[in-house]
Amino acid sequence: MNKEKVKCLIIGSGPAGYTAAIYASRSNLNPILLEGMQPGGQLTITTEIENYPGYPDGITGTEMMQDLRRQSERVGADIRTDIVNKVSLKEYPFIAETDSGKVYEAESIIISTGASAKWLGLESETKYRGMGVSACATCDGFFYKNQEVAVVGGGDTACEEATFLSNICSKVYLIVRRDELRASQIMRDRVMKNPKIEVLWNHKPIEVLGDKQGVNGVMLENTKTGDLKQITVTGFFLAIGHHPNSDMFKGVIDTDANGYIITKNGTTHTNIPGVFAAGDVQDSNYRQAITAAGSGCKAAMDAERFLISRD
Ligand code: NDP
């Protein structure tokens, strides 16, 4: 068996994982970071990041993640492209098995697996995924140049995606299930002032319509009256939030009702000593790049202290 011992294993990239790797490397923990399914995490599929301190002109998520990755490698982190598929946290050292067949014996683990986009759960949504249905306007918006599209959701992501698409598409419907947006004031204002965005209040999609070519419309239901309304669009973008990637740790690591890992008293400690959690997988509240990076730093410091306490 392809076994390897490691002091600090970081599962998942993104601002939390990379920052944990920077701090753990500089504390001589010789961390190995396994990048997972989406190297760089969710920020690689966002647009411009304007609110991360230190970038007065903004920066794209992809560039920021490349910089963080480079920085963690420069200080000594061992970054590997691999996916953890099984962990045993009841024995010590902890065991993590990966898709490539590696088995890691880890003295400490930092979970920074992030969160993934939610889907509505409609059969037609699955049918047309990749044929007009997408959860990432930044990735796929380009394909809908001068076409009419719809975005579902009323949060910051939905507003951001609708605004982004309005620069590419001829018209953007924003489908909101209530009569108000959850998004921050600045994002709400941007949407309301944008002549290319039409907000459809109190509506929810009940079916994505299409043919062999892909999506050609969406059937909506009025959430107040039950009336049906059909819109003609070729792109259908979901922006209805995220769920934490904590399934692998279910039953062993304590989570809240929505699956977010519970960390103790402002630290990154989980219920298992030596296992720490950072970033969106443990944060249902702030979910920002800067807060994720901050918690990655805390996780590496907590891991270092844990390891010292065992020496
Ligand atoms: P949110 O959870 O904030 O919003 C999700 C939206 O989707 C809500 O409007 C919700 O409606 C709606 N929704 C959820 N489920 C359904 C459903 N089944 N059908 C229809 N609508 C649905 O998620 P976001 O991804 O927008 O934001 C997550 C976090 O990231 C927030 O803290 C946000 O502030 C932050 N963020 C910040 C950005 C920035 O600062 N530039 C950019 C993007 C995100 P309802 O309101 O009725 O619950």
CSV table of C-alpha atoms and ligand atoms in Angstrom, one decimal:
chain,number,residue,atom,x,y,z
A,1,MET,CA,0.0,0.0,0.0
A,2,ASN,CA,1.2,3.5,-0.9
A,3,LYS,CA,1.4,4.9,2.7
A,4,GLU,CA,2.9,8.3,3.7
A,5,LYS,CA,3.2,9.9,7.1
A,6,VAL,CA,2.4,13.6,7.4
A,7,LYS,CA,2.3,16.1,10.3
A,8,CYS,CA,-0.4,18.2,8.9
A,9,LEU,CA,-2.8,17.2,6.1
A,10,ILE,CA,-4.9,19.9,4.5
A,11,ILE,CA,-7.9,18.7,2.6
A,12,GLY,CA,-9.2,21.2,0.1
A,13,SER,CA,-7.9,24.3,-1.6
A,14,GLY,CA,-9.3,27.8,-1.7
A,15,PRO,CA,-8.4,30.7,0.5
A,16,ALA,CA,-8.8,28.7,3.7
A,17,GLY,CA,-6.7,25.7,2.6
A,18,TYR,CA,-3.9,27.8,0.9
A,19,THR,CA,-3.6,30.1,3.9
A,20,ALA,CA,-3.5,27.2,6.3
A,21,ALA,CA,-0.7,25.8,4.0
A,22,ILE,CA,1.2,29.1,4.2
A,23,TYR,CA,1.1,29.2,8.0
A,24,ALA,CA,1.7,25.5,8.5
A,25,SER,CA,4.7,25.6,6.2
A,26,ARG,CA,6.2,28.5,8.0
A,27,SER,CA,5.7,26.6,11.3
A,28,ASN,CA,7.7,23.7,9.9
A,29,LEU,CA,4.7,21.3,9.9
A,30,ASN,CA,5.6,20.3,6.3
A,31,PRO,CA,2.0,20.3,5.3
A,32,ILE,CA,0.6,18.3,2.3
A,33,LEU,CA,-2.4,20.0,0.7
A,34,LEU,CA,-4.7,17.9,-1.4
A,35,GLU,CA,-6.4,20.2,-3.8
A,36,GLY,CA,-9.6,18.2,-4.4
A,37,MET,CA,-12.1,18.4,-7.2
A,38,GLN,CA,-12.0,22.1,-7.9
A,39,PRO,CA,-8.4,23.4,-7.3
A,40,GLY,CA,-8.7,27.0,-5.9
A,41,GLY,CA,-12.3,26.4,-4.9
A,42,GLN,CA,-15.4,28.5,-5.5
A,43,LEU,CA,-13.4,31.7,-6.1
A,44,THR,CA,-12.1,30.4,-9.4
A,45,ILE,CA,-15.6,30.6,-10.7
A,46,THR,CA,-16.5,34.1,-9.5
A,47,THR,CA,-16.0,37.4,-11.2
A,48,GLU,CA,-13.9,40.3,-9.9
A,49,ILE,CA,-13.2,40.4,-6.2
A,50,GLU,CA,-13.4,43.9,-5.1
A,51,ASN,CA,-13.6,43.5,-1.3
A,52,TYR,CA,-10.4,41.6,-0.4
A,53,PRO,CA,-8.1,44.1,1.3
A,54,GLY,CA,-4.8,44.8,-0.5
A,55,TYR,CA,-6.2,44.8,-4.0
A,56,PRO,CA,-7.3,48.4,-4.6
A,57,ASP,CA,-8.1,47.7,-8.3
A,58,GLY,CA,-9.8,44.3,-7.7
A,59,ILE,CA,-8.5,40.9,-8.8
A,60,THR,CA,-10.1,37.9,-10.5
A,61,GLY,CA,-10.8,34.9,-8.3
A,62,THR,CA,-8.6,32.7,-10.5
A,63,GLU,CA,-5.6,35.1,-10.2
A,64,MET,CA,-6.0,35.4,-6.5
A,65,MET,CA,-6.0,31.6,-6.1
A,66,GLN,CA,-3.0,31.2,-8.4
A,67,ASP,CA,-1.2,33.8,-6.2
A,68,LEU,CA,-2.1,32.0,-3.0
A,69,ARG,CA,-1.1,28.7,-4.4
A,70,ARG,CA,2.3,30.1,-5.5
A,71,GLN,CA,2.8,31.7,-2.2
A,72,SER,CA,2.1,28.5,-0.3
A,73,GLU,CA,4.5,26.6,-2.5
A,74,ARG,CA,7.2,29.2,-2.1
A,75,VAL,CA,7.2,28.7,1.6
A,76,GLY,CA,7.3,25.0,1.3
A,77,ALA,CA,3.8,23.5,1.1
A,78,ASP,CA,3.5,20.3,-0.8
A,79,ILE,CA,0.5,20.7,-3.0
A,80,ARG,CA,-1.0,17.6,-4.7
A,81,THR,CA,-3.8,17.1,-7.1
A,82,ASP,CA,-5.8,14.4,-5.5
A,83,ILE,CA,-9.2,13.7,-4.0
A,84,VAL,CA,-9.7,12.3,-0.5
A,85,ASN,CA,-12.5,9.7,-0.6
A,86,LYS,CA,-12.3,8.2,2.9
A,87,VAL,CA,-11.1,9.3,6.3
A,88,SER,CA,-10.8,7.4,9.6
A,89,LEU,CA,-10.7,9.9,12.4
A,90,LYS,CA,-11.4,7.5,15.3
A,91,GLU,CA,-7.8,6.1,15.1
A,92,TYR,CA,-4.6,8.1,15.6
A,93,PRO,CA,-2.7,9.0,13.5
A,94,PHE,CA,-5.7,9.8,11.4
A,95,ILE,CA,-6.0,8.0,8.0
A,96,ALA,CA,-7.0,9.6,4.7
A,97,GLU,CA,-7.4,7.6,1.5
A,98,THR,CA,-7.4,9.2,-1.9
A,99,ASP,CA,-8.6,8.5,-5.4
A,100,SER,CA,-5.0,7.9,-6.6
A,101,GLY,CA,-4.6,5.1,-4.1
A,102,LYS,CA,-2.5,6.9,-1.5
A,103,VAL,CA,-3.0,6.4,2.2
A,104,TYR,CA,-1.9,9.3,4.5
A,105,GLU,CA,-1.2,8.8,8.2
A,106,ALA,CA,-1.8,12.3,9.5
A,107,GLU,CA,-0.9,13.7,13.0
A,108,SER,CA,-3.3,16.6,12.3
A,109,ILE,CA,-5.9,17.3,9.7
A,110,ILE,CA,-7.3,20.7,8.5
A,111,ILE,CA,-10.6,20.3,6.7
A,112,SER,CA,-11.1,23.2,4.1
A,113,THR,CA,-13.3,21.5,1.6
A,114,GLY,CA,-15.5,24.5,1.1
A,115,ALA,CA,-19.1,24.5,-0.2
A,116,SER,CA,-20.8,23.8,-3.5
A,117,ALA,CA,-23.6,25.4,-5.5
A,118,LYS,CA,-27.2,24.2,-4.7
A,119,TRP,CA,-29.5,23.1,-7.4
A,120,LEU,CA,-33.3,23.4,-7.4
A,121,GLY,CA,-33.8,19.6,-7.8
A,122,LEU,CA,-36.0,19.7,-10.9
A,123,GLU,CA,-35.7,16.8,-13.3
A,124,SER,CA,-35.5,19.1,-16.3
A,125,GLU,CA,-32.7,21.1,-14.6
A,126,THR,CA,-30.6,18.0,-14.5
A,127,LYS,CA,-31.6,17.1,-18.1
A,128,TYR,CA,-30.3,20.4,-19.5
A,129,ARG,CA,-27.3,20.8,-17.3
A,130,GLY,CA,-24.5,21.9,-19.6
A,131,MET,CA,-27.1,22.5,-22.4
A,132,GLY,CA,-28.2,25.9,-21.1
A,133,VAL,CA,-28.4,25.2,-17.3
A,134,SER,CA,-25.5,26.3,-15.3
A,135,ALA,CA,-24.5,27.4,-11.8
A,136,CYS,CA,-21.7,29.6,-12.9
A,137,ALA,CA,-22.4,32.7,-15.0
A,138,THR,CA,-18.7,33.6,-15.1
A,139,CYS,CA,-17.8,30.3,-16.6
A,140,ASP,CA,-20.6,30.0,-19.1
A,141,GLY,CA,-22.1,33.5,-19.6
A,142,PHE,CA,-19.9,34.0,-22.7
A,143,PHE,CA,-21.9,31.3,-24.6
A,144,TYR,CA,-25.1,33.5,-24.4
A,145,LYS,CA,-23.9,36.6,-26.1
A,146,ASN,CA,-26.8,38.8,-27.2
A,147,GLN,CA,-29.3,36.1,-26.0
A,148,GLU,CA,-32.0,36.3,-23.3
A,149,VAL,CA,-31.2,34.4,-20.0
A,150,ALA,CA,-32.6,33.9,-16.5
A,151,VAL,CA,-30.9,33.9,-13.1
A,152,VAL,CA,-32.6,32.3,-10.1
A,153,GLY,CA,-32.0,33.7,-6.6
A,154,GLY,CA,-32.2,36.9,-4.6
A,155,GLY,CA,-28.8,37.0,-2.8
A,156,ASP,CA,-25.5,38.7,-3.6
A,157,THR,CA,-24.5,35.9,-5.9
A,158,ALA,CA,-27.7,36.1,-8.0
A,159,CYS,CA,-27.4,39.9,-8.2
A,160,GLU,CA,-23.7,39.7,-9.1
A,161,GLU,CA,-24.4,37.0,-11.8
A,162,ALA,CA,-27.3,39.0,-13.3
A,163,THR,CA,-25.2,42.1,-13.4
A,164,PHE,CA,-22.3,40.2,-15.0
A,165,LEU,CA,-24.6,38.6,-17.6
A,166,SER,CA,-26.2,42.0,-18.4
A,167,ASN,CA,-22.9,43.0,-20.0
A,168,ILE,CA,-23.0,40.0,-22.3
A,169,CYS,CA,-26.7,39.2,-22.9
A,170,SER,CA,-29.5,41.2,-24.5
A,171,LYS,CA,-31.8,40.7,-21.4
A,172,VAL,CA,-31.6,39.1,-18.0
A,173,TYR,CA,-34.6,37.9,-16.0
A,174,LEU,CA,-33.9,37.7,-12.3
A,175,ILE,CA,-36.3,35.2,-10.8
A,176,VAL,CA,-36.9,35.9,-7.1
A,177,ARG,CA,-39.2,33.7,-5.0
A,178,ARG,CA,-40.2,36.5,-2.5
A,179,ASP,CA,-41.0,40.2,-3.0
A,180,GLU,CA,-37.6,41.4,-1.8
A,181,LEU,CA,-33.9,40.7,-2.5
A,182,ARG,CA,-31.7,39.2,0.3
A,183,ALA,CA,-28.7,40.8,-1.4
A,184,SER,CA,-26.7,43.8,0.1
A,185,GLN,CA,-27.9,47.3,-0.6
A,186,ILE,CA,-25.1,48.0,-3.1
A,187,MET,CA,-25.9,44.9,-5.2
A,188,ARG,CA,-29.6,45.6,-5.0
A,189,ASP,CA,-29.1,49.1,-6.3
A,190,ARG,CA,-27.0,47.8,-9.2
A,191,VAL,CA,-29.7,45.4,-10.2
A,192,MET,CA,-32.6,47.8,-9.9
A,193,LYS,CA,-30.8,50.5,-11.9
A,194,ASN,CA,-29.8,48.1,-14.7
A,195,PRO,CA,-32.2,48.5,-17.7
A,196,LYS,CA,-31.3,45.1,-19.0
A,197,ILE,CA,-32.4,43.2,-15.9
A,198,GLU,CA,-36.1,42.5,-15.3
A,199,VAL,CA,-36.8,41.2,-11.8
A,200,LEU,CA,-39.7,38.7,-11.7
A,201,TRP,CA,-40.8,39.0,-8.0
A,202,ASN,CA,-42.7,36.2,-6.3
A,203,HIS,CA,-41.8,33.6,-8.9
A,204,LYS,CA,-40.2,30.2,-8.8
A,205,PRO,CA,-39.1,27.9,-11.7
A,206,ILE,CA,-41.1,24.7,-11.9
A,207,GLU,CA,-39.7,23.4,-15.2
A,208,VAL,CA,-36.9,24.1,-17.6
A,209,LEU,CA,-38.1,23.8,-21.1
A,210,GLY,CA,-36.0,22.7,-24.1
A,211,ASP,CA,-35.3,20.5,-27.0
A,212,LYS,CA,-32.3,18.8,-28.6
A,213,GLN,CA,-30.6,22.1,-29.0
A,214,GLY,CA,-30.8,22.8,-25.3
A,215,VAL,CA,-32.8,25.2,-23.1
A,216,ASN,CA,-35.4,27.4,-24.8
A,217,GLY,CA,-37.6,28.6,-21.9
A,218,VAL,CA,-38.6,28.3,-18.3
A,219,MET,CA,-42.1,27.7,-16.8
A,220,LEU,CA,-42.5,29.8,-13.7
A,221,GLU,CA,-45.1,29.7,-10.9
A,222,ASN,CA,-46.2,32.8,-9.0
A,223,THR,CA,-45.5,31.9,-5.4
A,224,LYS,CA,-48.5,34.1,-4.2
A,225,THR,CA,-51.2,33.3,-6.8
A,226,GLY,CA,-50.1,30.0,-8.3
A,227,ASP,CA,-50.4,31.5,-11.8
A,228,LEU,CA,-48.1,30.1,-14.4
A,229,LYS,CA,-45.9,32.2,-16.7
A,230,GLN,CA,-43.5,31.1,-19.4
A,231,ILE,CA,-40.4,33.0,-20.3
A,232,THR,CA,-38.2,32.5,-23.4
A,233,VAL,CA,-34.6,32.1,-22.5
A,234,THR,CA,-31.6,30.1,-23.8
A,235,GLY,CA,-29.6,30.2,-20.6
A,236,PHE,CA,-30.8,29.3,-17.1
A,237,PHE,CA,-28.4,30.2,-14.2
A,238,LEU,CA,-28.8,29.0,-10.6
A,239,ALA,CA,-27.6,31.2,-7.8
A,240,ILE,CA,-29.5,30.0,-4.8
A,241,GLY,CA,-26.7,29.4,-2.3
A,242,HIS,CA,-24.4,26.6,-1.4
A,243,HIS,CA,-24.1,23.5,0.8
A,244,PRO,CA,-21.0,22.6,2.7
A,245,ASN,CA,-18.8,19.8,1.5
A,246,SER,CA,-18.8,17.8,4.8
A,247,ASP,CA,-20.5,14.6,3.7
A,248,MET,CA,-17.3,12.6,4.1
A,249,PHE,CA,-17.1,13.5,7.7
A,250,LYS,CA,-20.7,12.8,8.5
A,251,GLY,CA,-21.4,11.0,11.8
A,252,VAL,CA,-17.9,11.5,13.1
A,253,ILE,CA,-17.4,15.3,12.9
A,254,ASP,CA,-20.2,17.3,14.5
A,255,THR,CA,-22.1,19.5,12.1
A,256,ASP,CA,-25.2,21.7,12.4
A,257,ALA,CA,-28.5,20.8,10.8
A,258,ASN,CA,-27.3,22.2,7.4
A,259,GLY,CA,-24.1,20.2,7.4
A,260,TYR,CA,-21.7,23.0,8.4
A,261,ILE,CA,-18.9,21.7,10.7
A,262,ILE,CA,-19.2,23.0,14.2
A,263,THR,CA,-16.0,24.6,15.5
A,264,LYS,CA,-15.5,25.4,19.2
A,265,ASN,CA,-15.7,28.9,20.7
A,266,GLY,CA,-14.2,31.0,18.0
A,267,THR,CA,-11.4,28.4,17.3
A,268,THR,CA,-11.1,25.9,14.5
A,269,HIS,CA,-11.2,22.9,16.8
A,270,THR,CA,-13.8,20.3,15.8
A,271,ASN,CA,-15.1,17.7,18.2
A,272,ILE,CA,-12.1,15.5,17.4
A,273,PRO,CA,-8.8,16.8,18.9
A,274,GLY,CA,-6.3,17.2,16.1
A,275,VAL,CA,-9.0,17.7,13.4
A,276,PHE,CA,-9.6,21.4,12.5
A,277,ALA,CA,-12.0,23.0,10.1
A,278,ALA,CA,-11.6,26.3,8.2
A,279,GLY,CA,-13.4,28.3,5.5
A,280,ASP,CA,-16.9,27.8,4.1
A,281,VAL,CA,-17.3,24.2,5.3
A,282,GLN,CA,-17.6,25.6,8.8
A,283,ASP,CA,-19.1,29.0,8.1
A,284,SER,CA,-22.7,29.5,7.1
A,285,ASN,CA,-22.6,33.1,8.1
A,286,TYR,CA,-19.7,35.2,6.6
A,287,ARG,CA,-18.5,33.0,3.7
A,288,GLN,CA,-16.1,35.6,2.4
A,289,ALA,CA,-12.6,35.0,0.9
A,290,ILE,CA,-11.1,37.1,3.7
A,291,THR,CA,-12.9,35.3,6.5
A,292,ALA,CA,-12.0,31.9,5.0
A,293,ALA,CA,-8.3,33.0,4.7
A,294,GLY,CA,-8.4,34.2,8.3
A,295,SER,CA,-9.8,30.9,9.6
A,296,GLY,CA,-7.2,29.0,7.5
A,297,CYS,CA,-4.5,30.9,9.4
A,298,LYS,CA,-6.2,30.0,12.7
A,299,ALA,CA,-6.5,26.3,11.8
A,300,ALA,CA,-2.7,26.1,11.1
A,301,MET,CA,-2.0,27.8,14.4
A,302,ASP,CA,-4.4,25.5,16.2
A,303,ALA,CA,-2.8,22.5,14.5
A,304,GLU,CA,0.7,23.6,15.5
A,305,ARG,CA,-0.3,24.1,19.2
A,306,PHE,CA,-2.0,20.7,19.2
A,307,LEU,CA,1.1,19.0,17.8
A,308,ILE,CA,3.3,20.8,20.4
A,309,SER,CA,1.0,19.8,23.2
A,310,ARG,CA,1.5,16.1,22.2
A,311,ASP,CA,5.3,16.3,22.0
B,1,NDP,P1,-27.7,33.4,-0.2
B,1,NDP,O1,-28.0,32.2,0.7
B,1,NDP,O2,-27.4,34.7,0.5
B,1,NDP,O3,-29.0,33.7,-1.1
B,1,NDP,C1,-29.6,32.6,-1.7
B,1,NDP,C2,-30.8,33.2,-2.5
B,1,NDP,O4,-31.4,32.1,-3.3
B,1,NDP,C3,-31.9,33.8,-1.6
B,1,NDP,O5,-32.4,34.9,-2.2
B,1,NDP,C4,-32.9,32.7,-1.5
B,1,NDP,O6,-34.2,33.1,-1.4
B,1,NDP,C5,-32.8,32.0,-2.9
B,1,NDP,N1,-33.2,30.6,-2.9
B,1,NDP,C6,-32.7,29.6,-2.1
B,1,NDP,N2,-33.3,28.5,-2.4
B,1,NDP,C7,-34.1,28.7,-3.4
B,1,NDP,C8,-35.0,27.9,-4.2
B,1,NDP,N3,-35.1,26.6,-4.0
B,1,NDP,N4,-35.7,28.5,-5.2
B,1,NDP,C9,-35.6,29.9,-5.4
B,1,NDP,N5,-34.8,30.7,-4.7
B,1,NDP,C10,-34.1,30.1,-3.8
B,1,NDP,O7,-26.6,32.9,-1.2
B,1,NDP,P2,-25.5,33.7,-2.0
B,1,NDP,O8,-24.8,32.6,-2.8
B,1,NDP,O9,-26.2,34.8,-2.8
B,1,NDP,O10,-24.6,34.4,-1.0
B,1,NDP,C11,-23.8,33.6,0.0
B,1,NDP,C12,-22.9,34.5,0.8
B,1,NDP,O11,-21.9,35.0,0.0
B,1,NDP,C13,-23.7,35.7,1.4
B,1,NDP,O12,-23.2,36.0,2.7
B,1,NDP,C14,-23.3,36.8,0.4
B,1,NDP,O13,-23.4,38.1,1.0
B,1,NDP,C15,-21.9,36.4,0.0
B,1,NDP,N6,-21.5,37.0,-1.3
B,1,NDP,C16,-20.9,38.2,-1.4
B,1,NDP,C17,-20.5,38.7,-2.6
B,1,NDP,C18,-19.8,40.0,-2.6
B,1,NDP,O14,-19.6,40.6,-1.5
B,1,NDP,N7,-19.3,40.5,-3.7
B,1,NDP,C19,-20.8,38.1,-3.8
B,1,NDP,C20,-21.5,36.8,-3.7
B,1,NDP,C21,-21.9,36.3,-2.4
B,1,NDP,P3,-34.7,33.8,0.0
B,1,NDP,O15,-34.1,35.1,0.1
B,1,NDP,O16,-36.2,33.8,-0.1
B,1,NDP,O17,-34.2,32.8,1.1
